[in-house]
Amino acid sequence: MMKIINGKSISENVLEECRIDVENLKEQGVKPGLAVVLVGNDPASKAYVGSKVRTCIKLGLHSLKIELPESTSQEELLKVIDQLNNDSEIHGILVQSPPPNHIDESAVVLAIDPAKDVDGFHPENVAKLALEDPSGFVPCTPLGCQRLLAEYSIDTNGANVVIVGRSMIVGKPLALLLMAKGPLGNATVTVAHSRTKGLEKICKEADILIAAVGRPKFLSREHVKEGAVVIDVGINRVDDNSSNKGYRLVGDVDFEGVAEICSAITPVPGGVGPMTIAMLISNTIKACRNSLSD
Ligand code: NDP
């Protein structure tokens, strides 16, 4: 029987755990705080920021939303980050990606205090992930994928995992996470990208196939081995006049075709997406807890 991996419902369980953690921390006299910085007017970024802020408020975290105009200079943005680094009520800082073209994203990431880097993009946290040092922050989307596999008892130990996509946000950290030593890792990981030769054949070897490409319905049933588990990280907006928004969201996987042959698959929306926000809140709580022992 093919299973639909219900990320929405798992994320609600994670958020309920987070709500209890927030209450306990408040009893200890500290309220976890997340600052989300948005530069410019990208509609998708605005929507992501809105849902992060709403989730914080719902769970009782301190939430600070800083919206800066498109024209904000690099220097001004770095000043804002510096203030947040020194704000004792803020435990997590996130600058919504992508920033406008004139902003150097890597300089922004470097400016964030690694102890508040709940996105896990700072080189110190990237190194900790590679070194399998659990004190660091792991990027939220890979963490969410790993949690989904764990919640559905999908064993990664010795499994052939193929990840299509090598970004620093999804593909690369997810590869590190799933190949790490430990019960939620120990996979044999292959990472494919735009220069990969024979993609179809490589994907067909996968026990667990993960798509993080950014192209609607890029992977079809020809890429999937019968009985494989398919995790679709992609979120693509495609025009749809029948929707009142004028678009709908589709993943990187042709869901209908692939669902007929795989053993389990994440839908889009309602798969990996909600897990990303849940892991962001979980990382913010971790940052807050760490601040207590400083
Ligand atoms: P990037 O554009 O940074 O990376 C895309 C990757 O796909 C690159 O490694 C690229 O290869 C590879 N790729 C592109 N074309 C091909 C091809 N023809 N064959 C094989 N590989 C290819 O995207 P992100 O990693 O940031 O995001 C990927 C998707 O996940 C997007 O749809 C994004 O919206 C979504 N996403 C979803 C999140 C969630 O919460 N669910 C969070 C973050 C992202 P190369 O490196 O060679 O260019």
Short mmCIF file of C-alpha atoms and ligand atoms in Angstrom, two decimals:
data_model
loop_
_atom_site.label_atom_id
_atom_site.label_comp_id
_atom_site.label_asym_id
_atom_site.label_seq_id
_atom_site.Cartn_x
_atom_site.Cartn_y
_atom_site.Cartn_z
CA MET A 1 0.00 0.00 0.00
CA MET A 2 1.46 3.37 -1.02
CA LYS A 3 1.70 5.84 1.85
CA ILE A 4 1.32 9.60 1.63
CA ILE A 5 3.82 11.11 4.05
CA ASN A 6 1.76 13.69 5.89
CA GLY A 7 4.20 16.48 6.74
CA LYS A 8 1.42 18.74 7.90
CA SER A 9 0.31 16.36 10.61
CA ILE A 10 3.90 15.50 11.72
CA SER A 11 4.76 19.21 11.83
CA GLU A 12 1.76 19.79 14.11
CA ASN A 13 3.15 17.18 16.54
CA VAL A 14 6.60 18.83 16.44
CA LEU A 15 5.03 22.24 17.05
CA GLU A 16 3.03 20.87 19.99
CA GLU A 17 6.31 19.64 21.53
CA CYS A 18 7.73 23.11 20.86
CA ARG A 19 4.75 24.78 22.56
CA ILE A 20 5.39 22.73 25.72
CA ASP A 21 9.13 23.57 25.55
CA VAL A 22 8.28 27.27 25.27
CA GLU A 23 6.02 27.05 28.35
CA ASN A 24 8.77 25.31 30.33
CA LEU A 25 11.34 27.91 29.30
CA LYS A 26 8.96 30.71 30.30
CA GLU A 27 8.65 29.10 33.73
CA GLN A 28 12.44 29.36 33.93
CA GLY A 29 12.10 33.08 33.15
CA VAL A 30 13.10 33.13 29.49
CA LYS A 31 10.97 33.48 26.36
CA PRO A 32 12.51 32.17 23.11
CA GLY A 33 12.74 34.97 20.55
CA LEU A 34 13.08 34.82 16.77
CA ALA A 35 13.89 37.79 14.55
CA VAL A 36 13.01 37.48 10.87
CA VAL A 37 14.50 40.07 8.53
CA LEU A 38 13.00 40.62 5.09
CA VAL A 39 14.67 42.90 2.55
CA GLY A 40 12.54 43.86 -0.46
CA ASN A 41 9.11 42.86 -1.70
CA ASP A 42 9.41 39.37 -3.17
CA PRO A 43 5.88 37.93 -2.76
CA ALA A 44 7.00 34.35 -2.03
CA SER A 45 9.49 35.61 0.62
CA LYS A 46 6.74 37.77 2.17
CA ALA A 47 4.47 34.73 2.39
CA TYR A 48 7.22 32.61 4.05
CA VAL A 49 8.04 35.37 6.55
CA GLY A 50 4.34 35.82 7.35
CA SER A 51 3.86 32.17 8.13
CA LYS A 52 7.04 32.01 10.27
CA VAL A 53 5.87 35.01 12.31
CA ARG A 54 2.33 33.63 12.72
CA THR A 55 3.72 30.30 13.94
CA CYS A 56 5.95 32.05 16.51
CA ILE A 57 3.04 34.07 17.85
CA LYS A 58 0.76 31.02 18.02
CA LEU A 59 3.33 29.10 20.09
CA GLY A 60 4.08 31.96 22.47
CA LEU A 61 7.55 32.87 21.23
CA HIS A 62 8.76 36.44 21.09
CA SER A 63 8.63 37.36 17.41
CA LEU A 64 10.29 40.32 15.75
CA LYS A 65 9.64 41.02 12.08
CA ILE A 66 11.95 43.56 10.46
CA GLU A 67 10.89 44.62 6.97
CA LEU A 68 13.46 46.68 5.10
CA PRO A 69 13.04 48.37 1.72
CA GLU A 70 14.58 46.92 -1.46
CA SER A 71 17.03 49.86 -1.47
CA THR A 72 18.59 48.88 1.91
CA SER A 73 22.38 48.93 1.64
CA GLN A 74 24.64 46.09 2.72
CA GLU A 75 26.00 48.29 5.50
CA GLU A 76 22.53 49.10 6.83
CA LEU A 77 21.57 45.43 6.83
CA LEU A 78 24.77 44.46 8.67
CA LYS A 79 23.98 47.12 11.28
CA VAL A 80 20.54 45.58 11.86
CA ILE A 81 22.13 42.14 12.26
CA ASP A 82 24.65 43.55 14.73
CA GLN A 83 21.81 44.98 16.83
CA LEU A 84 20.03 41.62 16.80
CA ASN A 85 23.24 39.81 17.75
CA ASN A 86 23.35 42.02 20.84
CA ASP A 87 19.65 41.82 21.70
CA SER A 88 19.27 39.47 24.68
CA GLU A 89 15.57 38.87 23.88
CA ILE A 90 16.47 37.43 20.47
CA HIS A 91 17.83 33.87 20.33
CA GLY A 92 17.42 33.17 16.62
CA ILE A 93 18.07 35.41 13.60
CA LEU A 94 16.94 34.64 10.08
CA VAL A 95 17.45 36.79 6.99
CA GLN A 96 14.92 35.63 4.41
CA SER A 97 16.54 34.37 1.23
CA PRO A 98 17.02 35.50 -1.50
CA PRO A 99 18.04 39.10 -0.68
CA PRO A 100 18.15 41.72 -3.47
CA ASN A 101 21.06 41.34 -5.93
CA HIS A 102 23.17 44.17 -4.45
CA ILE A 103 23.40 42.34 -1.11
CA ASP A 104 26.27 39.89 -0.61
CA GLU A 105 24.45 36.96 0.99
CA SER A 106 27.58 35.25 2.28
CA ALA A 107 28.66 38.43 4.11
CA VAL A 108 25.20 38.55 5.73
CA VAL A 109 25.45 34.93 6.85
CA LEU A 110 28.94 35.56 8.27
CA ALA A 111 27.65 38.54 10.26
CA ILE A 112 25.08 36.48 12.16
CA ASP A 113 26.26 35.24 15.56
CA PRO A 114 26.68 31.44 15.03
CA ALA A 115 24.89 30.90 18.36
CA LYS A 116 21.80 32.64 16.86
CA ASP A 117 22.13 31.17 13.36
CA VAL A 118 18.95 29.05 13.47
CA ASP A 119 19.07 28.59 9.67
CA GLY A 120 22.40 26.77 10.09
CA PHE A 121 24.07 28.61 7.21
CA HIS A 122 27.07 30.11 9.09
CA PRO A 123 30.38 28.36 8.23
CA GLU A 124 30.82 27.44 11.90
CA ASN A 125 27.53 25.53 11.84
CA VAL A 126 28.26 24.01 8.42
CA ALA A 127 31.56 22.74 9.83
CA LYS A 128 29.85 21.32 12.92
CA LEU A 129 27.43 19.41 10.67
CA ALA A 130 30.32 18.01 8.63
CA LEU A 131 32.16 17.13 11.86
CA GLU A 132 29.01 15.52 13.30
CA ASP A 133 29.16 17.88 16.28
CA PRO A 134 25.56 18.05 17.60
CA SER A 135 26.05 21.45 19.26
CA GLY A 136 25.63 23.23 15.90
CA PHE A 137 22.50 24.25 14.01
CA VAL A 138 21.42 22.12 11.05
CA PRO A 139 19.48 23.80 8.21
CA CYS A 140 15.73 23.45 8.75
CA THR A 141 14.63 21.79 5.51
CA PRO A 142 17.16 18.89 5.68
CA LEU A 143 16.31 18.47 9.37
CA GLY A 144 12.62 18.32 8.45
CA CYS A 145 13.27 15.66 5.77
CA GLN A 146 15.21 13.54 8.25
CA ARG A 147 12.45 13.85 10.84
CA LEU A 148 9.79 12.81 8.31
CA LEU A 149 11.78 9.66 7.47
CA ALA A 150 12.19 8.89 11.18
CA GLU A 151 8.50 9.46 11.99
CA TYR A 152 7.48 7.05 9.21
CA SER A 153 10.08 4.49 10.36
CA ILE A 154 11.84 4.64 6.99
CA ASP A 155 15.23 3.14 7.74
CA THR A 156 18.18 5.08 6.33
CA ASN A 157 20.80 2.62 7.64
CA GLY A 158 22.60 1.18 4.62
CA ALA A 159 19.92 2.58 2.30
CA ASN A 160 20.83 3.97 -1.12
CA VAL A 161 19.80 7.61 -0.93
CA VAL A 162 19.92 9.75 -4.07
CA ILE A 163 19.54 13.50 -3.62
CA VAL A 164 19.00 15.57 -6.77
CA GLY A 165 20.30 19.07 -5.97
CA ARG A 166 23.50 20.24 -4.26
CA SER A 167 22.51 23.60 -2.76
CA MET A 168 23.85 24.75 0.59
CA ILE A 169 20.26 25.08 1.82
CA VAL A 170 18.99 21.61 0.97
CA GLY A 171 21.06 19.10 -1.02
CA LYS A 172 24.50 19.38 0.56
CA PRO A 173 23.48 19.56 4.24
CA LEU A 174 20.92 16.79 3.71
CA ALA A 175 23.66 14.57 2.26
CA LEU A 176 25.85 15.26 5.33
CA LEU A 177 22.96 14.54 7.68
CA LEU A 178 21.94 11.23 6.09
CA MET A 179 25.50 9.94 5.73
CA ALA A 180 26.42 10.82 9.32
CA LYS A 181 27.06 7.98 11.73
CA GLY A 182 23.98 7.20 13.81
CA PRO A 183 20.54 5.61 13.67
CA LEU A 184 18.98 8.43 11.59
CA GLY A 185 21.92 8.43 9.17
CA ASN A 186 24.28 5.70 7.97
CA ALA A 187 22.95 5.99 4.42
CA THR A 188 24.97 5.55 1.24
CA VAL A 189 24.36 8.94 -0.33
CA THR A 190 24.70 10.02 -3.96
CA VAL A 191 24.26 13.69 -4.78
CA ALA A 192 23.25 14.56 -8.35
CA HIS A 193 23.16 18.01 -10.01
CA SER A 194 22.86 19.69 -13.40
CA ARG A 195 26.16 18.20 -14.67
CA THR A 196 25.31 14.64 -13.62
CA LYS A 197 25.42 12.11 -16.46
CA GLY A 198 22.82 9.34 -16.60
CA LEU A 199 20.52 10.88 -14.00
CA GLU A 200 17.63 8.53 -14.71
CA LYS A 201 19.74 5.42 -14.08
CA ILE A 202 21.23 6.87 -10.87
CA CYS A 203 17.81 7.84 -9.51
CA LYS A 204 16.44 4.38 -10.30
CA GLU A 205 19.01 2.87 -7.90
CA ALA A 206 17.60 4.84 -4.99
CA ASP A 207 15.77 3.27 -2.08
CA ILE A 208 15.08 6.85 -0.98
CA LEU A 209 14.94 9.48 -3.73
CA ILE A 210 15.00 13.13 -2.71
CA ALA A 211 14.24 15.93 -5.16
CA ALA A 212 15.56 19.45 -4.46
CA VAL A 213 15.87 20.83 -7.97
CA GLY A 214 13.47 23.77 -8.27
CA ARG A 215 11.84 22.56 -11.51
CA PRO A 216 8.16 21.60 -11.60
CA LYS A 217 7.57 17.85 -12.02
CA PHE A 218 11.22 17.31 -13.00
CA LEU A 219 11.36 13.71 -11.74
CA SER A 220 8.89 11.30 -13.31
CA ARG A 221 8.10 7.62 -12.81
CA GLU A 222 11.01 6.78 -15.16
CA HIS A 223 13.36 7.97 -12.39
CA VAL A 224 11.83 5.86 -9.63
CA LYS A 225 12.48 2.26 -8.62
CA GLU A 226 9.38 0.30 -7.73
CA GLY A 227 8.81 0.51 -3.97
CA ALA A 228 11.17 3.47 -3.41
CA VAL A 229 10.43 6.27 -0.93
CA VAL A 230 10.20 9.70 -2.58
CA ILE A 231 10.75 12.98 -0.73
CA ASP A 232 9.81 16.05 -2.78
CA VAL A 233 11.43 19.20 -1.40
CA GLY A 234 10.49 21.36 -4.40
CA ILE A 235 8.08 24.24 -4.11
CA ASN A 236 7.34 25.77 -7.50
CA ARG A 237 4.65 28.30 -8.36
CA VAL A 238 2.92 27.53 -11.65
CA ASP A 239 0.28 29.75 -13.27
CA ASP A 240 -3.25 28.56 -12.63
CA ASN A 241 -6.14 30.81 -13.57
CA SER A 242 -8.65 28.52 -11.87
CA SER A 243 -7.06 29.33 -8.49
CA ASN A 244 -8.02 32.62 -6.82
CA LYS A 245 -4.30 33.32 -6.25
CA GLY A 246 -3.58 32.88 -9.97
CA TYR A 247 -1.03 30.15 -9.24
CA ARG A 248 -0.69 26.80 -7.52
CA LEU A 249 2.24 25.06 -5.88
CA VAL A 250 3.77 21.95 -7.39
CA GLY A 251 6.79 19.92 -6.38
CA ASP A 252 9.83 18.74 -8.31
CA VAL A 253 8.21 15.31 -8.71
CA ASP A 254 5.34 14.29 -10.98
CA PHE A 255 3.23 13.16 -8.03
CA GLU A 256 0.47 11.31 -9.93
CA GLY A 257 2.85 9.22 -12.07
CA VAL A 258 5.31 8.46 -9.26
CA ALA A 259 2.65 7.68 -6.62
CA GLU A 260 1.63 4.63 -8.69
CA ILE A 261 4.98 2.88 -8.20
CA CYS A 262 6.63 4.22 -5.03
CA SER A 263 5.99 2.93 -1.49
CA ALA A 264 5.72 6.37 0.14
CA ILE A 265 5.78 9.97 -1.10
CA THR A 266 5.51 13.50 0.29
CA PRO A 267 2.84 15.71 -1.31
CA VAL A 268 3.35 19.37 -2.26
CA PRO A 269 2.01 21.28 -0.47
CA GLY A 270 1.71 19.53 2.90
CA GLY A 271 4.93 17.49 2.81
CA VAL A 272 8.37 18.95 3.52
CA GLY A 273 7.19 22.60 3.56
CA PRO A 274 5.45 22.62 6.97
CA MET A 275 8.35 20.64 8.49
CA THR A 276 10.77 23.45 7.59
CA ILE A 277 8.93 25.95 9.79
CA ALA A 278 8.57 23.43 12.61
CA MET A 279 12.33 22.77 12.60
CA LEU A 280 13.00 26.52 12.58
CA ILE A 281 11.00 26.87 15.79
CA SER A 282 12.76 23.82 17.23
CA ASN A 283 16.18 25.36 16.38
CA THR A 284 15.13 28.64 18.03
CA ILE A 285 14.21 26.78 21.22
CA LYS A 286 17.62 25.04 21.12
CA ALA A 287 19.33 28.45 20.76
CA CYS A 288 17.33 29.78 23.71
CA ARG A 289 18.23 26.77 25.89
CA ASN A 290 21.91 27.16 24.96
CA SER A 291 21.77 30.81 26.03
CA LEU A 292 20.76 29.71 29.54
CA SER A 293 23.97 27.73 29.99
CA ASP A 294 26.20 30.59 28.73
P1 NDP B 1 18.91 25.73 -5.97
O1 NDP B 1 18.44 26.39 -7.23
O2 NDP B 1 19.85 26.42 -5.07
O3 NDP B 1 19.53 24.31 -6.33
C1 NDP B 1 18.96 23.49 -7.31
C2 NDP B 1 19.84 22.28 -7.54
O4 NDP B 1 19.24 21.50 -8.56
C3 NDP B 1 21.26 22.64 -8.01
O5 NDP B 1 22.20 21.84 -7.35
C4 NDP B 1 21.22 22.32 -9.50
O6 NDP B 1 22.46 21.88 -10.03
C5 NDP B 1 20.23 21.18 -9.53
N1 NDP B 1 19.65 21.08 -10.86
C6 NDP B 1 19.11 22.07 -11.62
N2 NDP B 1 18.74 21.59 -12.82
C7 NDP B 1 19.06 20.28 -12.82
C8 NDP B 1 18.96 19.26 -13.79
N3 NDP B 1 18.47 19.49 -15.01
N4 NDP B 1 19.40 18.02 -13.47
C9 NDP B 1 19.93 17.76 -12.26
N5 NDP B 1 20.06 18.71 -11.30
C10 NDP B 1 19.64 19.95 -11.58
O7 NDP B 1 17.57 25.32 -5.20
P2 NDP B 1 17.30 25.02 -3.63
O8 NDP B 1 18.10 23.86 -3.20
O9 NDP B 1 17.32 26.26 -2.86
O10 NDP B 1 15.76 24.57 -3.72
C11 NDP B 1 15.36 23.44 -4.45
C12 NDP B 1 13.84 23.36 -4.43
O11 NDP B 1 13.41 23.19 -3.10
C13 NDP B 1 13.12 24.62 -4.92
O12 NDP B 1 11.91 24.23 -5.54
C14 NDP B 1 12.81 25.38 -3.67
O13 NDP B 1 11.69 26.22 -3.79
C15 NDP B 1 12.52 24.24 -2.73
N6 NDP B 1 12.74 24.54 -1.32
C16 NDP B 1 11.79 24.11 -0.47
C17 NDP B 1 11.92 24.32 0.87
C18 NDP B 1 10.88 23.77 1.77
O14 NDP B 1 10.71 24.24 2.86
N7 NDP B 1 10.17 22.71 1.35
C19 NDP B 1 13.05 25.06 1.43
C20 NDP B 1 14.08 25.39 0.46
C21 NDP B 1 13.89 25.15 -0.88
P3 NDP B 1 23.76 22.87 -10.11
O15 NDP B 1 24.27 22.95 -8.72
O16 NDP B 1 24.66 22.16 -11.03
O17 NDP B 1 23.25 24.18 -10.63
#
